[in-house]
XYZ file of C-alpha atoms in Angstrom:
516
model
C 14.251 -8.266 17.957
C 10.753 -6.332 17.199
C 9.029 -7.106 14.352
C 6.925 -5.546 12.485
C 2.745 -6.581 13.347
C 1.684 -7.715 9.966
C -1.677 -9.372 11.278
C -4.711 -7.652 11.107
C -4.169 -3.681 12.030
C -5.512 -3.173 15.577
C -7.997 -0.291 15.288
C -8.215 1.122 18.568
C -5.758 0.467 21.743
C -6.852 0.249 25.920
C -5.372 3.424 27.507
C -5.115 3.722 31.492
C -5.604 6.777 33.008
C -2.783 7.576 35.359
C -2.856 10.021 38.366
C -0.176 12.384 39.179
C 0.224 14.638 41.592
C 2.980 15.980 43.736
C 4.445 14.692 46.553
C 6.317 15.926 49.722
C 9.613 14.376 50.666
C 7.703 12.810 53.837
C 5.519 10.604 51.869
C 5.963 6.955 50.355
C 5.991 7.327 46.427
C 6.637 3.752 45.510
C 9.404 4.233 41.988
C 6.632 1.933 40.181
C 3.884 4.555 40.777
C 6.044 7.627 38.960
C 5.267 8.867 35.768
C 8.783 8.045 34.460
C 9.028 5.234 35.357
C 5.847 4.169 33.835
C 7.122 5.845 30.612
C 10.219 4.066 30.840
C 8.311 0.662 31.474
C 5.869 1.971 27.925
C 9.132 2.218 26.365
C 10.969 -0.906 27.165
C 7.697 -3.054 26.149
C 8.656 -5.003 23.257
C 5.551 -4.725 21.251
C 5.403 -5.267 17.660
C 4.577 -1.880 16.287
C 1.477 -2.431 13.826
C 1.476 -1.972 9.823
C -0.285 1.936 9.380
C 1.505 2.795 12.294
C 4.692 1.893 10.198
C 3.306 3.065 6.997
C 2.818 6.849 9.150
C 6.347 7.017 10.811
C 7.941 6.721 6.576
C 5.263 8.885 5.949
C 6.548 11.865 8.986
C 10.186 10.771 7.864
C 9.728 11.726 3.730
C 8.078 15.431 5.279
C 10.358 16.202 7.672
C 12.900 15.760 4.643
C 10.682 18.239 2.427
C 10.611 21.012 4.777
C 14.148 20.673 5.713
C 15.293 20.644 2.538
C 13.332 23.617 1.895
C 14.515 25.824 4.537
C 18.048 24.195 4.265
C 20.073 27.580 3.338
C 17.828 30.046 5.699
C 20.256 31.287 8.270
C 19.023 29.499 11.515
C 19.504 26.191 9.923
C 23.099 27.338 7.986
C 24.197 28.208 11.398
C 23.182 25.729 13.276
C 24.650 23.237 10.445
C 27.938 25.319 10.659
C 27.759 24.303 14.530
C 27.860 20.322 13.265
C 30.525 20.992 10.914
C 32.969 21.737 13.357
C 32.152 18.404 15.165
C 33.064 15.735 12.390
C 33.098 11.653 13.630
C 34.237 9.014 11.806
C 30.605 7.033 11.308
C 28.822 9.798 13.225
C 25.973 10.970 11.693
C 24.733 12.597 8.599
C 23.473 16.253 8.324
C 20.901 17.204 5.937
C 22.097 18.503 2.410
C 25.962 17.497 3.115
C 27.430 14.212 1.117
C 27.116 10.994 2.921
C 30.588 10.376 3.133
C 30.415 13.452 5.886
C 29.915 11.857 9.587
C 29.325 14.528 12.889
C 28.680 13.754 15.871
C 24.930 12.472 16.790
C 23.720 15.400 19.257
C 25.528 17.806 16.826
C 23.644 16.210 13.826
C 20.396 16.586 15.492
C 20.898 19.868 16.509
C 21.647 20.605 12.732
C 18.600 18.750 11.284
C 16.264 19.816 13.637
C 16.859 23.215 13.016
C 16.441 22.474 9.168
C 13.068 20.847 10.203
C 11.356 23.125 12.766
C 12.361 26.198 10.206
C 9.374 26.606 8.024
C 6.974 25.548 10.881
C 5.797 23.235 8.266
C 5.854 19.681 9.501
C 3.167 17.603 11.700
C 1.454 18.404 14.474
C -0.730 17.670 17.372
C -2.954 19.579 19.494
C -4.851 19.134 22.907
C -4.226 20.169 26.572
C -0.663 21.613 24.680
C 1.172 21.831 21.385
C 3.481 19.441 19.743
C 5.209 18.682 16.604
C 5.890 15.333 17.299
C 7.809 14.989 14.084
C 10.991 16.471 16.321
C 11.496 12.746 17.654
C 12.596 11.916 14.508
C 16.107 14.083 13.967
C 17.229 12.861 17.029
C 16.281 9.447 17.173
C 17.979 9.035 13.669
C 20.938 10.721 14.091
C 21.554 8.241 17.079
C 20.389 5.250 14.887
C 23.280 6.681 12.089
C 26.022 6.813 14.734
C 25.379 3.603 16.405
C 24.719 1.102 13.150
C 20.970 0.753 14.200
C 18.681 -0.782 11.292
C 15.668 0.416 10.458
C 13.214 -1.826 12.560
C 14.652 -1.091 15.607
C 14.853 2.807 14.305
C 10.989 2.300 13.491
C 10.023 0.978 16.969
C 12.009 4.432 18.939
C 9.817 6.230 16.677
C 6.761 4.660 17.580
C 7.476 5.521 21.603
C 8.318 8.878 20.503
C 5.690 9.626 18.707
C 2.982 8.012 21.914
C 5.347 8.916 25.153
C 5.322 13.097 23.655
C 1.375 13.120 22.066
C 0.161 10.878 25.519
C 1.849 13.624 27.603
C 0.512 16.651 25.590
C -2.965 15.038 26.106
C -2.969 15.597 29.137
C -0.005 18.123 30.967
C -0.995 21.619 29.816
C 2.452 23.208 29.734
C 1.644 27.138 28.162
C -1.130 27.839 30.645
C 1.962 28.254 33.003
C 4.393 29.851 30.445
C 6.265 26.845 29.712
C 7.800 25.903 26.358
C 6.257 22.684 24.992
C 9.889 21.242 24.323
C 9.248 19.703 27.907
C 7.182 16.964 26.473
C 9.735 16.650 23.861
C 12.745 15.861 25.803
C 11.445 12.998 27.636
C 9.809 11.752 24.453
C 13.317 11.555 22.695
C 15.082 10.006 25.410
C 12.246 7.550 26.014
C 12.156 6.759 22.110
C 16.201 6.358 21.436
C 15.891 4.028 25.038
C 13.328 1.462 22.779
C 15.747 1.826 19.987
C 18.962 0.955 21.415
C 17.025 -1.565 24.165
C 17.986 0.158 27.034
C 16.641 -1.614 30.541
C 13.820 0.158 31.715
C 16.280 1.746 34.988
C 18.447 3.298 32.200
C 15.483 4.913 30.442
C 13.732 6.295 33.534
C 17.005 7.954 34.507
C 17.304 9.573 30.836
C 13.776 10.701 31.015
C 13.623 12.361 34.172
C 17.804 14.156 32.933
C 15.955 15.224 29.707
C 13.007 16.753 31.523
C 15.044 18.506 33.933
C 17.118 19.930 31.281
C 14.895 20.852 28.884
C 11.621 22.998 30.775
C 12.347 26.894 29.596
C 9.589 29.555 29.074
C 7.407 30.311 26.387
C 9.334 33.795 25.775
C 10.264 31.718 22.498
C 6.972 32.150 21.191
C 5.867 35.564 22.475
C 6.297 38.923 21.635
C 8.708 39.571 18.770
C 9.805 35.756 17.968
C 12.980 35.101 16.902
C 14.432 31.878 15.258
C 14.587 30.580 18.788
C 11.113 28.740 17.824
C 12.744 27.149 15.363
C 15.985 26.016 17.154
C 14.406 25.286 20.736
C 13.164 21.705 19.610
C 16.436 20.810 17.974
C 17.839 22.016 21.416
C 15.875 19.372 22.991
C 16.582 16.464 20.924
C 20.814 17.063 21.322
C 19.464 17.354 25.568
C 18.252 14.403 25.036
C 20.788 12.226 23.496
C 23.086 13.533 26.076
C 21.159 12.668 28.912
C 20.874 9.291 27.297
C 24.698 8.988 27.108
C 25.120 10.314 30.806
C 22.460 7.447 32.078
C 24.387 5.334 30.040
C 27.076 5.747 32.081
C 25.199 4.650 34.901
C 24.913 8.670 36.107
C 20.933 9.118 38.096
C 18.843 11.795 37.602
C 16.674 14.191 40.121
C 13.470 12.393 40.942
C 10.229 12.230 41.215
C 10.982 14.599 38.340
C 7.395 14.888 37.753
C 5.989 14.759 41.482
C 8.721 16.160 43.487
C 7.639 18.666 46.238
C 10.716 20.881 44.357
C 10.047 19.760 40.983
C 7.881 20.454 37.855
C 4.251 19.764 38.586
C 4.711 21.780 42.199
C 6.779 24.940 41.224
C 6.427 24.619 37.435
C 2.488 23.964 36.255
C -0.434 23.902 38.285
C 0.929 23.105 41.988
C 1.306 21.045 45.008
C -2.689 20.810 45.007
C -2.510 19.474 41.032
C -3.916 16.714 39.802
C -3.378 15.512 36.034
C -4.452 12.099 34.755
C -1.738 10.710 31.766
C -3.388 8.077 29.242
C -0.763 5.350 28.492
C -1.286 1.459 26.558
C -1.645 -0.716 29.058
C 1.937 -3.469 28.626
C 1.513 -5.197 25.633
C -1.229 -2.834 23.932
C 0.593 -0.884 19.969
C 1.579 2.145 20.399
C -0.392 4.111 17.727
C -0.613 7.539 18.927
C 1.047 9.020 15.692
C -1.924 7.893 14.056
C -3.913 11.016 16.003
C -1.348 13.921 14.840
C -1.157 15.370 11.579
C 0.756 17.536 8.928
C 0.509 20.384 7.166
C -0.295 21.710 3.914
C 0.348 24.755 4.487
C 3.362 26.759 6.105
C 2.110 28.247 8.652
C 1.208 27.625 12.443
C -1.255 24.632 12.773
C -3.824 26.611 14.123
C -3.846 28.537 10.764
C -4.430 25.639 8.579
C -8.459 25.263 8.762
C -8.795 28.892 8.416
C -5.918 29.557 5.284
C -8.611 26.903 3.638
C -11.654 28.905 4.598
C -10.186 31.959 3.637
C -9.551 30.122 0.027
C -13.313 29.403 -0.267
C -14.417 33.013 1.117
C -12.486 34.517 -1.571
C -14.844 34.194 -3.894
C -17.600 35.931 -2.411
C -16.248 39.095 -2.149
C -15.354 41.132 -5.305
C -13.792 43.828 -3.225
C -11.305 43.658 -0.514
C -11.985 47.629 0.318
C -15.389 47.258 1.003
C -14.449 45.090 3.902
C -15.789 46.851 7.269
C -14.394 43.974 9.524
C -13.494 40.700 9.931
C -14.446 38.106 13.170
C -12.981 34.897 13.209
C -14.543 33.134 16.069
C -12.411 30.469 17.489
C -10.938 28.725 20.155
C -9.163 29.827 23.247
C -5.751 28.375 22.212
C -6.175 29.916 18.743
C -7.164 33.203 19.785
C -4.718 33.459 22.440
C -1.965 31.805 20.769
C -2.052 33.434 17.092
C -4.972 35.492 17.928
C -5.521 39.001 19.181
C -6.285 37.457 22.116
C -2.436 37.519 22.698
C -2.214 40.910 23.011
C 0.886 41.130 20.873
C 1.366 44.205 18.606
C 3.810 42.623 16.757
C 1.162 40.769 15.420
C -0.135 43.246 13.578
C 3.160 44.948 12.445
C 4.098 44.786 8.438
C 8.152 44.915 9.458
C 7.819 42.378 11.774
C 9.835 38.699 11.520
C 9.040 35.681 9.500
C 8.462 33.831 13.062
C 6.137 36.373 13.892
C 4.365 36.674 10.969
C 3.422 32.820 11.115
C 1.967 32.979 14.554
C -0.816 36.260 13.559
C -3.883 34.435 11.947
C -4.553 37.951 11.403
C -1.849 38.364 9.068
C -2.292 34.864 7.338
C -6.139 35.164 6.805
C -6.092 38.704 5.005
C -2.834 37.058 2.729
C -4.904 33.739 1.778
C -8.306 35.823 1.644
C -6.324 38.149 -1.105
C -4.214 35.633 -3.115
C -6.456 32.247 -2.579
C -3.287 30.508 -1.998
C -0.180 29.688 0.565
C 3.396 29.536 -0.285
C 5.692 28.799 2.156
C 8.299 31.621 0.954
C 6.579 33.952 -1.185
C 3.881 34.642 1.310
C 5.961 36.137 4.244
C 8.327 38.472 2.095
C 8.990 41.999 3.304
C 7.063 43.482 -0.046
C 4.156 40.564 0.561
C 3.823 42.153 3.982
C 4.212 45.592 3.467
C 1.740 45.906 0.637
C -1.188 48.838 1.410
C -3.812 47.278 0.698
C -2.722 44.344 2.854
C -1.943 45.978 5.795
C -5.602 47.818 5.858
C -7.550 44.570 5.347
C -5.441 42.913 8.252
C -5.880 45.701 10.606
C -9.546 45.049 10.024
C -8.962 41.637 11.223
C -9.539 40.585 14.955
C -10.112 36.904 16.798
C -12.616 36.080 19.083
C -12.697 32.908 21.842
C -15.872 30.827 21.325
C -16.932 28.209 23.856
C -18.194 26.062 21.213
C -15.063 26.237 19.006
C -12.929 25.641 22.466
C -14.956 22.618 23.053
C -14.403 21.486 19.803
C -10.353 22.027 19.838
C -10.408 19.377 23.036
C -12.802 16.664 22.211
C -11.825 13.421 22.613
C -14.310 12.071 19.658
C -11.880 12.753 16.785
C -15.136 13.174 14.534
C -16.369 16.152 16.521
C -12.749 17.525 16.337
C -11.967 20.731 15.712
C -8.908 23.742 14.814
C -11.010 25.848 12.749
C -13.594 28.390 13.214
C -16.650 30.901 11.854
C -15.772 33.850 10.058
C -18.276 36.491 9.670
C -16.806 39.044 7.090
C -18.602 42.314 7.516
C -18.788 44.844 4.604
C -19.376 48.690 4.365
C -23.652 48.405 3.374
C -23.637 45.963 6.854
C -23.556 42.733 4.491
C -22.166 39.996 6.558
C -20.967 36.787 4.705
C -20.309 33.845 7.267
C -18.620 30.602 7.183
C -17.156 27.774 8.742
C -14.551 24.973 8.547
C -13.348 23.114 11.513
C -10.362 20.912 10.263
C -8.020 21.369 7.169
C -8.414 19.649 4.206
C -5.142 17.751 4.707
C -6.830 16.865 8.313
C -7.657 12.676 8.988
C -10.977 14.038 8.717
C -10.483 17.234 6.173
C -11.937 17.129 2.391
C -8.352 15.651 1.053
C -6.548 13.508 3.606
C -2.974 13.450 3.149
C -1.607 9.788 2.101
C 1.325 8.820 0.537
C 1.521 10.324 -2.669
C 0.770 13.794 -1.038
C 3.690 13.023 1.335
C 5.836 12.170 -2.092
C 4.108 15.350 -3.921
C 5.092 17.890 -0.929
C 8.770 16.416 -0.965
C 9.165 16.631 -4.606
C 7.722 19.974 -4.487
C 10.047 21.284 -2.041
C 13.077 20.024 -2.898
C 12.882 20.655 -6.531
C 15.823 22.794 -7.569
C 17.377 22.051 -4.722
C 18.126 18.117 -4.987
C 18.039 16.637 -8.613
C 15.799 14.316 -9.311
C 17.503 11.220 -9.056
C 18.749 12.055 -5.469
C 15.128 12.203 -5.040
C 14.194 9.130 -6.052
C 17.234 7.260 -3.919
C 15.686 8.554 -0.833
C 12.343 7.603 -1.685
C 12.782 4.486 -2.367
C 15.456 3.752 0.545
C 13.201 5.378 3.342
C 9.864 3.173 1.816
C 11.652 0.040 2.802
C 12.504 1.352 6.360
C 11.569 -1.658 8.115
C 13.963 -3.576 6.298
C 16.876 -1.206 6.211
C 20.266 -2.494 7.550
C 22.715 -0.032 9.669
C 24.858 0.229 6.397
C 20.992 1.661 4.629
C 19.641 3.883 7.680
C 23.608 5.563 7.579
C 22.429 6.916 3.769
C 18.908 8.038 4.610
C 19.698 11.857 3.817
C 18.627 14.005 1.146
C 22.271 15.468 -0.543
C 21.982 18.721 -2.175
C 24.009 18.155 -5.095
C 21.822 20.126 -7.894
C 22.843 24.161 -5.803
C 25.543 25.022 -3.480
C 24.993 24.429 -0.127
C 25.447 28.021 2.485
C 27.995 27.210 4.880
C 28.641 24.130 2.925
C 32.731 24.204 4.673
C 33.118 24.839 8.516
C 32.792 28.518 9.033
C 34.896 30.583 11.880
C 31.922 32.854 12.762
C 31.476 31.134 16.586
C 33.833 29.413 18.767
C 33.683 26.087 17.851
């Protein structure tokens, strides 16, 4: 069994570049020299996983509880939860905000919780050739742990290969250049991660990785145009893919492959081509794997690339005394940001008062005029119909526009995490041709920001969002159970679920809305 590295924390970790590229059916591509099955080989290394590595993944597991919790009876998240009700398992696995005692099946639990999760676009994050919220490892992974009596070391060391197999791969695949949906990363990340946790051999894992892959590439339609709760749900999607794959491979079922360098597959038809080359950073065999350690949460509720700028917009406030003498607004920023959340997208939605929640949480243009008026972020008050639709809001955001800056796009890719940067400059220019400028690259809640998040602003966020909803000593059980989550037995990891037991619960009883 894994244990837990309590020597000295190893600071940094050797990473190999690995080439990939496609390959025709004619040539010799040797298994070893595939990207899966170097993943799988990553996640079948029993290394110990080190102590802040551990002391992050209870950290990621308390906030994907507060959000959750918090979007628990929006409808995406009541209907997917209906979804698990009607698939109950004795000692299956629990769904967020329903009584213990209540057991689903795994992939139906995950589905449920990941919904609850993604929701409020509120939990961590990390950014670099793509987007993930590597958090989404986690409803899966658990949900499998629950079913299958899996204690909380072995739980911790599927997170850890997770969290490094889905932030290694968005270092270095860019997956939204070509209008793919950056659940691809996530899919083989899951299976990879529940393969360390249930100490699969490394054949089995390669095999779940490359099913999970295959199943799990779709377009980035979910995050264009008029979004629906899609966003939201396509993760969860990918975590229930991925436990099924892992069941099929299981069963000793194969998967297609080279799933990555196929002359049919996803680099060739998929990304950037038979001519492609992409080099993958990996721990050598035997090196942590600490990659959590680079992504981050969020303070706010709101799209990542947001959160530098919701900040800056808190400390422009007070320079200006009057929002209506505003001429225009710049906010020079990176490529991703500007074409992402930007006007760079092109996407009048962006721009439109009546448009959805989802929407509203991918337009910086929206979320900079709301924080530059109120000086603060809620994560329900500040997207309501009446928030939107207010006059005086919609005219300063129409005055609002993004604009890519080579300097700020360097900055979003560097690889020296104290030149880092998700911000931007915003030059605010009134009616008499004043222009007030300023900059902030990272959040506040950033590694590097002017209030790191630790523990107690983990703990503070939770208690903040579940408050009214879960009373306070269901609070405090959770706490202190998921704290000691390298020590938990099967019997402890089955009861690490926040219970709503202070409201009702939406769709608390199966519903007969849907088929199942």
């Amino acid at each position: 069994m894994i244990r837990i590295n309590t020597k000295k924390v190893q600071i940094a970790k050797i990473m190999k570049n690995h080439t990939v590229r496609t390959y025709s059916s004619k040539e010799n591509l040797k298994r070893e020299d595939e990207l899966a099955w170097k993943l799988a080989v990553l996640a079948s290394d029993p290394v110990p996983v080190d102590e802040d590595v551990a002391d992050m993944v209870i950290n990621r597991i308390i906030d994907n509880a507060s959000v959750a919790i918090a979007a628990i009876n929006r409808r995406p998240p009541a209907a997917a939860r209906a979804q698990a009700l009607a698939h109950p398992r004795d000692g299956g696995a629990t769904v967020f905000g329903v009584p213990n005692d209540q057991r689903f099946d795994a992939e139906w639990a995950a589905w449920a919780n990941g919904a609850a999760v993604r929701e409020l676009d509120y939990h961590d994050t990390f950014l670099a050739a793509d987007y993930a919220h590597p958090g989404d490892n986690i409803p899966p992974l658990l949900a499998v742990a629950q079913q299958l009596s899996i204690g909380g070391q072995d739980l911790l060391n599927g997170l850890a290969t997770g969290y490094e197999i889905q932030i290694d791969l968005v270092r270095s695949i860019c997956l939204h250049e070509h209008k793919i949906d950056h659940v691809a990363h996530l899919g083989p990340s899951a299976a990879a991660g529940i393969g360390t946790m249930l100490g699969l051999p490394t054949e089995t894992i390669y095999q779940s990785i490359q099913q999970a892959l295959h199943v799990t590439t779709a377009t980035r339609q979910s995050r264009k145009g008029e979004i629906s709760s899609w966003k939201a749900l396509a993760p969860s999607h990918a975590g229930k893919l991925a436990i099924e794959a892992v069941d099929r491979c299981m069963r000793g079922e194969g998967a297609p492959s080279p799933i990555y360098e196929g002359e049919d597959s996803v680099i060739a038809w998929m990304l950037s081509g038979p001519e492609a080359r992409y080099s993958v950073p990996l721990p050598e065999v035997g090196e942590p794997k600490r990659a959590i350690l680079d992504s981050f949460t969020k303070e706010h509720s709101a799209e990542y690339q947001s959160q530098a700028l919701i900040d800056l917009a808190f400390r422009m406030k007070d320079k200006i005394d009057d929002f209506e003498v505003i001429e225009r607004i710049v906010i020079h920023t990176s490529h991703h940001t500007h074409y992402v959340i930007g006007t760079g997208a092109g996407d009048p939605q962006k721009m439109d008062p009546t448009a959805s929640r989802e929407t509203l949480d991918h337009s910086i243009m929206y979320i900079f005029a709301v924080a530059l008026q109120d000086g603060e972020w809620h994560h329900i008050n500040s997207y309501l119909p009446e928030r939107a639709g207010r006059e005086d809001t919609v005219r300063l955001w129409h005055k609002i526009e993004t604009a890519e800056d080579a300097e700020w796009t360097a900055r979003y890719h560097e690889t020296d995490p104290n030149k880092l940067g998700f911000g931007g400059r915003v030059e605010i220019t009134l009616k008499n041709g004043t222009v007030i400028s300023d900059e902030l690259a990272v959040a506040n809640a950033h590694t590097n920001g002017a209030r790191p998040f630790a523990r107690e602003n983990y703990i503070h966020k939770f208690r903040t969002l579940t408050e009214g909803l879960v009373s306070v000593g269901e609070q405090d059980r959770f706490l202190d159970l998921v704290q000691n989550l390298p020590a938990l037995t099967a019997e402890e990891i089955g009861q690490l679920n926040v219970v709503l037991d202070a409201v009702a619960l939406e769709n608390a009883a199966r519903d007969q809305k849907g088929i199942f």
